[in-house]
XYZ file of C-alpha atoms in Angstrom:
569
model
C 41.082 78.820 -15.406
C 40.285 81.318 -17.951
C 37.018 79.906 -18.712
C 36.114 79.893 -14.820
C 36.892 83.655 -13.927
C 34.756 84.345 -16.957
C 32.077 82.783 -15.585
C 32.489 84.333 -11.927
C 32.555 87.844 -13.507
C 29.123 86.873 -15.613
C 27.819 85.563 -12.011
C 28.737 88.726 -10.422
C 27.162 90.959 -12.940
C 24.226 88.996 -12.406
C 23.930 89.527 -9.191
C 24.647 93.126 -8.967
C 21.831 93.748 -11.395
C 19.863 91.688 -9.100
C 20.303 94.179 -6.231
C 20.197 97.477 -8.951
C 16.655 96.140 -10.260
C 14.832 94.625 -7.116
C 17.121 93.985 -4.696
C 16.539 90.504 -4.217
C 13.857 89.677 -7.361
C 13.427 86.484 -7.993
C 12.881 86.882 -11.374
C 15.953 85.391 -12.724
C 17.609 81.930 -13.034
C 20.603 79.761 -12.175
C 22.338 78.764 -15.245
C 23.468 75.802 -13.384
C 19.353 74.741 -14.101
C 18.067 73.297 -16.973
C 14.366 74.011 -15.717
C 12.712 76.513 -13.896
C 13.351 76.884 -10.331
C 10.377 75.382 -7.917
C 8.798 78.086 -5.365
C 7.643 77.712 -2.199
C 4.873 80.276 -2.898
C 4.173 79.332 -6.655
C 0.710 77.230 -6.246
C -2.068 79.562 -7.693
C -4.599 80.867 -4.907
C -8.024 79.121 -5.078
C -11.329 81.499 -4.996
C -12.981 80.952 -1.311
C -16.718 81.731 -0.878
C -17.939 85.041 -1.736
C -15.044 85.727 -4.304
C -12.510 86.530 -1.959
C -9.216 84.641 -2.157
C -7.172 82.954 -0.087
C -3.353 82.995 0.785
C -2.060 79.835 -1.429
C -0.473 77.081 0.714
C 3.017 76.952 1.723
C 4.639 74.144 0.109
C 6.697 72.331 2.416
C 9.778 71.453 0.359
C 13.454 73.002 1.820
C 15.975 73.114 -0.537
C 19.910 74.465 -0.126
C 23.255 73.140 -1.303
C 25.815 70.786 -0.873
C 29.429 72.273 -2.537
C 30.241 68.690 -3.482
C 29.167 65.655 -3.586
C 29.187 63.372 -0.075
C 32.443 61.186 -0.517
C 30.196 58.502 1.553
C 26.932 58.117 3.718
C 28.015 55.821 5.644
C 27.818 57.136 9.280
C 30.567 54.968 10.710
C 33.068 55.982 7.694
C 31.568 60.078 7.281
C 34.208 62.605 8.449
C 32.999 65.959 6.897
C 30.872 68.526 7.069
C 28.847 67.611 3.780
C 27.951 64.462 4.857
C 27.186 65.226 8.026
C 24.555 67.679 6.908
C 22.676 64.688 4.845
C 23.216 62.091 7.748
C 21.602 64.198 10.283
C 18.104 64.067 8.352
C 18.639 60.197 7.340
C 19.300 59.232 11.049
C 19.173 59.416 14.577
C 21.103 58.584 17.396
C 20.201 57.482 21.157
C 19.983 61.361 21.646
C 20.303 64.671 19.546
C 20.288 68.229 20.250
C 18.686 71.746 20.195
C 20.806 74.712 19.136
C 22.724 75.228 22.523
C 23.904 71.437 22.550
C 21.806 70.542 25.106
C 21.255 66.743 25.411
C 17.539 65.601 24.478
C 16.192 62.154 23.349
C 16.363 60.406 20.034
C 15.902 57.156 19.758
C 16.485 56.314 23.382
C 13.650 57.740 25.185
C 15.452 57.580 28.317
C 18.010 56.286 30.079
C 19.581 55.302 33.744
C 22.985 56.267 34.967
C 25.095 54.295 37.598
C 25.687 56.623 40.478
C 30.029 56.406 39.533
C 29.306 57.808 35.956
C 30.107 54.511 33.939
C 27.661 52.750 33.566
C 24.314 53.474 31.006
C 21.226 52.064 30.444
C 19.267 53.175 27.514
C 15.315 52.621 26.736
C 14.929 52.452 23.446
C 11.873 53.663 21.991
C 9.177 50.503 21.295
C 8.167 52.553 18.085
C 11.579 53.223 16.691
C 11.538 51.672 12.995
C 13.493 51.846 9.960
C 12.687 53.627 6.865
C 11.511 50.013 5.533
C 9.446 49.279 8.690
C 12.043 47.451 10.577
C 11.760 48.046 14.400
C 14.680 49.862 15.325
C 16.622 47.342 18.149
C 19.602 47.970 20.764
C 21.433 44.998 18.875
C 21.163 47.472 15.943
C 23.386 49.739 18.068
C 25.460 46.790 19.201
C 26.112 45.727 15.791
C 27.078 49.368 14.164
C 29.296 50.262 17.220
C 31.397 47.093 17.035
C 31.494 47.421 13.388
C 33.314 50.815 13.723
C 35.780 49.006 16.115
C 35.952 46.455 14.257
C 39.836 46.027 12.893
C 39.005 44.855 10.131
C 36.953 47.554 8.338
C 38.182 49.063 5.385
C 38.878 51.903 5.132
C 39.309 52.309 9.100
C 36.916 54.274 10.432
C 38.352 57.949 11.230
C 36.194 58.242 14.103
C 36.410 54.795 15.854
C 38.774 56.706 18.574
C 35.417 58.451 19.260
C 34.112 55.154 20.568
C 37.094 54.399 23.170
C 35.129 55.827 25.885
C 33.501 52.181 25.899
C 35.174 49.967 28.266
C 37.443 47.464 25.752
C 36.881 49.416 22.505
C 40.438 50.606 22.224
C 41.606 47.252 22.554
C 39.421 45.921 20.420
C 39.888 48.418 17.640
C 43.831 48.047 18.166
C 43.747 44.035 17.639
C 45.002 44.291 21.164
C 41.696 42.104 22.146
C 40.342 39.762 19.126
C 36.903 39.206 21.044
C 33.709 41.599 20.216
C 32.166 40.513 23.032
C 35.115 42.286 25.151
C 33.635 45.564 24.383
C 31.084 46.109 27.233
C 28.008 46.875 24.512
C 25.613 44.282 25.692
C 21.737 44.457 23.750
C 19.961 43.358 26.976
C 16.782 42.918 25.076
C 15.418 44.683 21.610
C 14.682 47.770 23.594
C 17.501 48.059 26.193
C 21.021 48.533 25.700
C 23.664 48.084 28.403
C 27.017 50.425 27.475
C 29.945 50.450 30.340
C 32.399 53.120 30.005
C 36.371 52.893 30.730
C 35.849 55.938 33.278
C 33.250 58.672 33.738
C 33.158 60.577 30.531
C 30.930 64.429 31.247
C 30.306 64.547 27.561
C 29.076 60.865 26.699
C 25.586 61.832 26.071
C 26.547 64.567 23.794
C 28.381 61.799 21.886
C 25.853 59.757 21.121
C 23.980 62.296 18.847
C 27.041 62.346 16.743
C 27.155 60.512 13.485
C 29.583 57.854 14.238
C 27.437 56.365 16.701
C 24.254 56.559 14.510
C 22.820 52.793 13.969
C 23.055 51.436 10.589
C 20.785 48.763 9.334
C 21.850 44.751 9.070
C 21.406 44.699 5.448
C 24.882 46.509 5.378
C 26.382 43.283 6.354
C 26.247 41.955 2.213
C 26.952 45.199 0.674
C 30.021 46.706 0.903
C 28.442 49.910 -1.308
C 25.758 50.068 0.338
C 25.845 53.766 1.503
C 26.861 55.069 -2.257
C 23.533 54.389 -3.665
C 19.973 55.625 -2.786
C 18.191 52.602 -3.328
C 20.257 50.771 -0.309
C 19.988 53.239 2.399
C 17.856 51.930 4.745
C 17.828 54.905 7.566
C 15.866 55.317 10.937
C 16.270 59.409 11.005
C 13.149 61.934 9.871
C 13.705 61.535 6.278
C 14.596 58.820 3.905
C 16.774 59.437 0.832
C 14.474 59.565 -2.568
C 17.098 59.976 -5.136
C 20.814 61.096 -5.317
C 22.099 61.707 -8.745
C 25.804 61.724 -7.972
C 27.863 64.935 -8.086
C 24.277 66.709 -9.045
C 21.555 66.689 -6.101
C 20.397 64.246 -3.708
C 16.993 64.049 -2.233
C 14.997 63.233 0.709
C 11.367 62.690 1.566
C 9.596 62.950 5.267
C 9.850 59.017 6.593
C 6.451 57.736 7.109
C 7.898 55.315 9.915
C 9.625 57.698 12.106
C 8.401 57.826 15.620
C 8.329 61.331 15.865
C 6.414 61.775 12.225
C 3.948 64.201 13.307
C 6.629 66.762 14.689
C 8.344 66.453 10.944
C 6.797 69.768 8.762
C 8.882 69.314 5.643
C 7.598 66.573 2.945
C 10.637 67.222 0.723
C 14.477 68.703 1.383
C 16.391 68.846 -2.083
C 20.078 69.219 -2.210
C 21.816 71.012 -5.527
C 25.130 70.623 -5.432
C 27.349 73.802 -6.621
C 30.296 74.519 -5.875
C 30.825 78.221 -7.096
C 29.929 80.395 -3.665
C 28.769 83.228 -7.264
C 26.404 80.459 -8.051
C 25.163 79.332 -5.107
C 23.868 83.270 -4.209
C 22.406 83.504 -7.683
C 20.624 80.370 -6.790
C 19.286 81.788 -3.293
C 18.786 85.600 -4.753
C 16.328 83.637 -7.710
C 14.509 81.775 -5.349
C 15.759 78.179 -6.355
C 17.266 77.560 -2.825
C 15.721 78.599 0.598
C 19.399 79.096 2.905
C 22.538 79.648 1.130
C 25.801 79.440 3.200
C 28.313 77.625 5.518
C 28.497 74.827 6.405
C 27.533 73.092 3.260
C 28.294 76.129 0.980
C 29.525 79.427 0.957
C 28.551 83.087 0.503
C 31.043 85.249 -1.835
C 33.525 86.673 0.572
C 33.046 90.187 -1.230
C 29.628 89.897 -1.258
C 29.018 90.109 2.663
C 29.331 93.871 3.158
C 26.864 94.263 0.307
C 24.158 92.184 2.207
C 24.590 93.554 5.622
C 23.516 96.808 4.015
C 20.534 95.080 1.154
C 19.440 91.975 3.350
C 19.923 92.350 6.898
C 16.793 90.360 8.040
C 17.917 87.273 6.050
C 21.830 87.562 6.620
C 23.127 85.519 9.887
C 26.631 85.945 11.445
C 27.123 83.432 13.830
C 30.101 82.600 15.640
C 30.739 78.880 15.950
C 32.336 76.480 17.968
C 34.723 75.861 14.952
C 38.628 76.574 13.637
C 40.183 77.082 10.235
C 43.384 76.455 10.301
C 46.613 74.469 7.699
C 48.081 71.564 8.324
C 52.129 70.605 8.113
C 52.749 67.410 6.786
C 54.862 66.702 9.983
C 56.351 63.400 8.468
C 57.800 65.144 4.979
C 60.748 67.541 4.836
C 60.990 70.586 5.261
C 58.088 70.077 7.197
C 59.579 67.441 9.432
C 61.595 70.342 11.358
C 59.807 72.375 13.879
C 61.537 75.597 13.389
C 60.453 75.721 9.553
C 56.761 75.416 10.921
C 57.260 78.066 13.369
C 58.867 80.324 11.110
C 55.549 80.132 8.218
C 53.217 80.410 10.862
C 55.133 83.815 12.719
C 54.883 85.272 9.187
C 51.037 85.380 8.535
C 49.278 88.300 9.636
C 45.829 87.109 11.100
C 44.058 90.027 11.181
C 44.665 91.475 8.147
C 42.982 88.104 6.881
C 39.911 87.907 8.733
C 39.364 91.910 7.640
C 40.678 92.182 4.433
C 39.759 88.688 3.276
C 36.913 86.674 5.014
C 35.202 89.260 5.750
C 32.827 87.621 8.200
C 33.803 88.758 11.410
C 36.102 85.873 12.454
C 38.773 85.866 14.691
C 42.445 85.354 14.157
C 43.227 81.713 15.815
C 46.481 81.253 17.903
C 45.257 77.814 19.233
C 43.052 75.187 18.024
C 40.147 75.608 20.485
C 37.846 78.041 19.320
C 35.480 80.057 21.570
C 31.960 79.003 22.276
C 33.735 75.734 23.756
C 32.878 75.465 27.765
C 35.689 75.047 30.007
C 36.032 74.632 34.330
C 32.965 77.714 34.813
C 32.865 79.661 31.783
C 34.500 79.209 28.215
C 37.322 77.338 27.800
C 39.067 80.046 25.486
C 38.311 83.117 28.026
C 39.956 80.475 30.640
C 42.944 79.655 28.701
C 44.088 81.841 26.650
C 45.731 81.397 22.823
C 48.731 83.273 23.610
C 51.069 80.146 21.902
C 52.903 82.586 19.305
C 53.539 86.129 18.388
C 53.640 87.313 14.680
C 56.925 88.405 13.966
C 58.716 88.437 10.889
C 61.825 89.166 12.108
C 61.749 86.289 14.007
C 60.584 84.017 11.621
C 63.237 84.938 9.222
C 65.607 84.055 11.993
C 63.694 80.876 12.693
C 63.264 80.162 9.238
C 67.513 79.886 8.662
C 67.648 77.914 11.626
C 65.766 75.444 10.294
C 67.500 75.243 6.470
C 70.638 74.995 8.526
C 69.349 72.356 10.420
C 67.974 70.629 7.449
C 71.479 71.278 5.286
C 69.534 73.308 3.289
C 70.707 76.799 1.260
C 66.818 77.841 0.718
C 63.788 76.877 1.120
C 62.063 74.691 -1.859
C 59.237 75.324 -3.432
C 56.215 73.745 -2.095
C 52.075 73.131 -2.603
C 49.432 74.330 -0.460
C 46.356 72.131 -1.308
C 42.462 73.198 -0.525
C 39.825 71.838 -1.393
C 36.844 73.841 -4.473
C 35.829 77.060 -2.647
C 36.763 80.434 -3.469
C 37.158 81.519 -0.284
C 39.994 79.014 0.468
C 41.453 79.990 -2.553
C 41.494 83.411 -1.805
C 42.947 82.834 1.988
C 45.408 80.800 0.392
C 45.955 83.487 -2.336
C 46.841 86.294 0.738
C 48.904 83.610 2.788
C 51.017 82.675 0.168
C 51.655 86.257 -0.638
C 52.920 87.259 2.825
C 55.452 83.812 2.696
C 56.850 85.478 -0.433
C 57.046 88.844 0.750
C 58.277 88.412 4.140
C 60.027 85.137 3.763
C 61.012 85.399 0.223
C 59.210 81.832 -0.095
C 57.752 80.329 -3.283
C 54.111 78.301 -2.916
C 52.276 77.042 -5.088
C 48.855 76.561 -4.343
C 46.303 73.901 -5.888
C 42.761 73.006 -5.422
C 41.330 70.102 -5.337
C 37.842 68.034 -5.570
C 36.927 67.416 -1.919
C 36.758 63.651 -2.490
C 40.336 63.362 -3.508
C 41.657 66.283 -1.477
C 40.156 64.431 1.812
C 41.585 61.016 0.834
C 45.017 62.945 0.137
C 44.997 64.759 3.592
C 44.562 60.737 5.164
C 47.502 59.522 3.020
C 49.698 62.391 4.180
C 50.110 62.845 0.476
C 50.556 66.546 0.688
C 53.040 69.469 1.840
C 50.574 72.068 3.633
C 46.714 71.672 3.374
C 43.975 73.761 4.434
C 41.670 72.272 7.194
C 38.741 72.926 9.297
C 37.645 71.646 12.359
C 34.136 72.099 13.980
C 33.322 70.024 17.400
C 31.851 66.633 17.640
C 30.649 67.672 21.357
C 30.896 70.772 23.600
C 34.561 69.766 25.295
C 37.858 70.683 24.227
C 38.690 67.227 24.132
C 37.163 66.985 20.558
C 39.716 69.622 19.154
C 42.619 68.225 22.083
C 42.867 64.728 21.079
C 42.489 64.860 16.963
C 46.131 64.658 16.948
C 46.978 61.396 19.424
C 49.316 58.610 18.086
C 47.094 56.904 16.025
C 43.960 58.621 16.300
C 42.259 58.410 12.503
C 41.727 61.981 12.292
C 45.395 62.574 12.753
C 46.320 63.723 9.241
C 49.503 65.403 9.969
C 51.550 62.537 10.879
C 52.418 64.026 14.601
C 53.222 62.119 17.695
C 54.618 63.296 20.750
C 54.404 60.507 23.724
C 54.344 63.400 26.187
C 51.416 64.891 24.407
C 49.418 61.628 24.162
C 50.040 61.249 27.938
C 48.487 64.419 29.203
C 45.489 63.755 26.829
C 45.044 60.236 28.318
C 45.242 61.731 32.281
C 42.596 64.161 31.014
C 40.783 62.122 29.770
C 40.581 59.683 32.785
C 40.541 62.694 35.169
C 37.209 63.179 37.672
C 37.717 66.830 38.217
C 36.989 69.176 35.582
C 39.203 72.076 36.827
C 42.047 69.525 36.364
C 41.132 68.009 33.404
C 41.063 71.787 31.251
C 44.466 72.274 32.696
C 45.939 69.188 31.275
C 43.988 69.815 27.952
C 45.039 73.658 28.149
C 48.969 72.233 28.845
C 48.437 69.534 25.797
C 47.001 72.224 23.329
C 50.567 75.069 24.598
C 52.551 71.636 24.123
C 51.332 71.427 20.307
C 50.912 74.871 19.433
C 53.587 76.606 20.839
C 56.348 74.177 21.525
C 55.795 71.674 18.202
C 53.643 74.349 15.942
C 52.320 71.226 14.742
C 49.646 72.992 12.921
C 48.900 76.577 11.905
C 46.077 78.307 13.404
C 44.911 80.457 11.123
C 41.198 81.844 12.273
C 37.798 80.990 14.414
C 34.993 80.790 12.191
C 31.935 82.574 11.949
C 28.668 81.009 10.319
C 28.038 83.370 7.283
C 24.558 82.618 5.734
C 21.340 83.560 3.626
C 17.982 82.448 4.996
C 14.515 82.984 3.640
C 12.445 85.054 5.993
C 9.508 82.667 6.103
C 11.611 79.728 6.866
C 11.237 78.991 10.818
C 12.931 76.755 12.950
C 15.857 76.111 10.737
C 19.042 76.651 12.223
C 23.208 76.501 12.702
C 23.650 74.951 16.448
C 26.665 75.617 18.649
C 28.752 73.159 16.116
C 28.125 74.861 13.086
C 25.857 72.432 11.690
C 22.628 72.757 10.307
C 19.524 71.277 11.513
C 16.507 71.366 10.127
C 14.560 68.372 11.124
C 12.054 70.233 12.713
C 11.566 73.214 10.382
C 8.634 74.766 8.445
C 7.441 77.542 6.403
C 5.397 80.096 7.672
């Protein structure tokens, strides 16, 4: 511990000189390097005719960081935010989309809906191929979807709920229904695929460009590890993986068999992976990585202020469709009783987080919904508002000796709040553990953990209180509302409440849209405010450092990045 703060004060010093000298030089160097850093402008200028010289060439290479090391890259088994960022250059599905979340087509180049809303045809395109020259197939699709469902797979998929849309997927996936040719995902031919759905579903074709529906390649059948090592990846995306040195950097190169090739600018993306936010701005203020930031890392909380003033044409602020938030292991006492949750979450003071601590214009988070999120006309979170709890730590002491006394407890024990390397969960943790103890009399202890382990923890429910995040898989509540369904394998905090799951289900199957946000808006009150399942803590913003010659690289609605399509200028 004492060896790390050291370092984070010698980080900071570095970069303050950085901003005394030049303000942004790139004269210095990472010591997380061992060799210089590679510029985009470095290639010496060659004479031209008559003496004068040209601009040198822009070297297409686009390199930022990963704060750990993908805990898989396989798209059917991916559930975070790391991986998601590599998997969205190494494939592609049916569709994908711009910045707004607006549908457009991937590998599908179009597609024919039934006049009722359930049925789909999809036209694959005829030069679709894999990264090893495969043609791309609809019984590819076939075969990855029904290996999601499939009940066998281990681990289970978190995201095979995702897939339930499909008529006979749930039952499939549940054992209810032993027969993968139940699940109406017919390959009609190699370039037409046949999908029937269980009931009109608004938001399917947003779903396909997620990553659980992303094809994988047949050779997966005979390798179990297949999507742990570079040199088995086969992908059908823009890029191909080169080389991925585990917990160290991963790289990609442009893939020469893509159909859309010529629209593909960058020849190289490298990935570091660092997971000191210190570092990672060093890295980006010397010039060895071209956008530092969220999602895949993070800016030092303190140093935001400092480079809204010093870089305000390379700083971005964006607020995403995305919540921060802890989770109660609902199974474990004292977290098993609803009045202890209630009682923690009444004694946090939001605001004083997002200004004193984040620092990145976020929002204090009363729901689980974020804004940016469209509801019946408008947004969903202007329509229905997060009024689900007051702060009040009168009443949470009050609430919180309910609870003991429910519980036949005299105090409340000691417990762990867990959250994963970053210093900016640390230091939210840091601030909410300090109000517990000072308005709850409350001792915490808090402890970080290595993303790999800390995410296979949270699935276990072998924790107290963790720190989660949750940015949308598609631009409808219903990715935040039904996370926490009995059974669904993102549910993490052990909750089920059959009237819950019931009002998800009618919204789910419900045709009108002004009815189907009030049953979502009546779910989300019933798990907030009458079961505090979780604890909202704040709506994110997207805090990040971006070179100003780097075009058409950006952070869409979700909060993830995308930069398929980018180039330097």
């Amino acid at each position: 511990m004492r060896r790390k703060s050291m370092l984070a004060v010698l980080t900071l010093l570095l970069i303050v000189s950085a901003f005394m000298s030049a303000c942004g030089s790139s004269g210095g160097q990472d010591n997380n390097s061992s060799s210089p850093p590679a510029k985009n402008n470095e290639k010496p200028a060659d004479p031209a005719p008559g003496g004068k010289t040209e601009s040198p060439p822009k070297e297409q290479v686009f390199r930022f960081n990963l704060h750990s090391n993908p805990p898989t890259l396989d798209p059917g088994q991916a559930q975070d935010t790391v991986a998601f960022a590599v998997l969205n250059g190494l494939f592609e599905g049916l569709t994908r989309i711009d910045d707004k979340g607006e549908v457009l087509p991937g590998t599908a180049e179009k597609w024919d809906t039934s006049s009722d809303g359930t049925k789909y045809t999809f036209h694959l395109r005829k030069d679709a191929k894999w990264s090893n020259g495969d043609p791309v197939t609809a019984g590819d699709f076939e075969f990855s979807w029904k290996r999601v469902l499939d009940p066998k797979m281990e681990p289970a998929p978190p995201y095979a709920y995702q897939l339930y849309y499909i008529k006979g997927a749930e039952a499939y996936n549940t054992g209810k229904n032993v027969d993968p040719n139940s699940v109406a995902i017919k390959a009609v031919d190699a370039n037409t695929l046949e999908v029937e759905l269980e009931h009109s579903t608004p938001y399917f074709l947003s779903l396909l460009s997620f990553q659980t529906y992303f094809p994988v390649h047949s050779s997966v059948k005979d390798n179990p590890k297949w999507a742990s090592e570079a040199s088995t990846i086969v992908s059908n995306g823009p890029f191909k993986i080169s080389e991925w040195k585990q917990q160290s950097s991963l790289e990609m190169v442009k893939n020469e068999h893509y159909y859309g090739q010529d629209e593909i600018k960058f020849t190289k993306v490298q990935m570091s992976m660092v997971d000191d936010s210190g570092s990672e701005l060093n890295m980006y203020e010397s010039d060895q990585i071209d956008y530092a930031g969220m999602p895949t890392g993070r800016i030092p909380n303190e140093q935001i202020p400092i480079l809204k003033e010093t870089k305000p044409d390379e700083l971005e602020i964006k607020g995403i469709a995305s919540s921060y938030y802890y989770l109660f292991n609902n199974k474990q006492e004292p977290f098993n009783n609803v009045n202890i949750r209630k009682a923690l979450s009444r004694a946090i003071d939001r605001q004083l987080i997002v200004d004193k601590v984040t620092l990145g214009g976020q929002l204090p988070a009363f729901g689980i919904v974020p804004p940016g999120i469209a509801g019946e006309k408008g947004e969903y979170r202007s329509e229905h508002k997060d009024d689900y709890l007051k702060e009040n730590i009168e009443e949470a002491k009050a609430l919180l000796q309910k609870g003991l006394e429910e519980l036949g407890l005299s105090a409340m024990p000691e417990f762990t709040l867990a959250y994963n390397t970053d210093e900016s969960h640390k230091k939210v943790a840091e601030a909410v553990a300090d109000m517990w103890s000072k308005n709850l009399g409350i001792k915490v202890k808090i402890e970080n953990q290595e993303w790999g382990v800390f995410l296979k923890n949270r699935t276990a429910l072998n924790y107290q209180m963790a720190r989660a995040g949750w940015t949308t898989d598609y631009n409808d509540p219903m990715s935040f509302i039904d996370l926490y369904m009995t059974g669904s394998g993102n549910n993490d905090i052990g909750y089920s409440n059959p009237e819950f799951d019931k009002l998800v289900r009618e919204a789910k199957q419900s045709l009108d849209n002004k009815e189907r946000m009030e049953l979502m808006a009546k779910a989300e009150r019933m798990m907030i405010e009458q079961d505090q399942a979780i604890l909202p803590l704040y709506y994110y913003t997207n805090v990040g450092l971006k070179k100003p010659n780097l075009k058409n690289v950006f952070i869409d609605y979700q909060g993830m990045i995308n930069y398929s399509r980018g180039y330097f200028e």
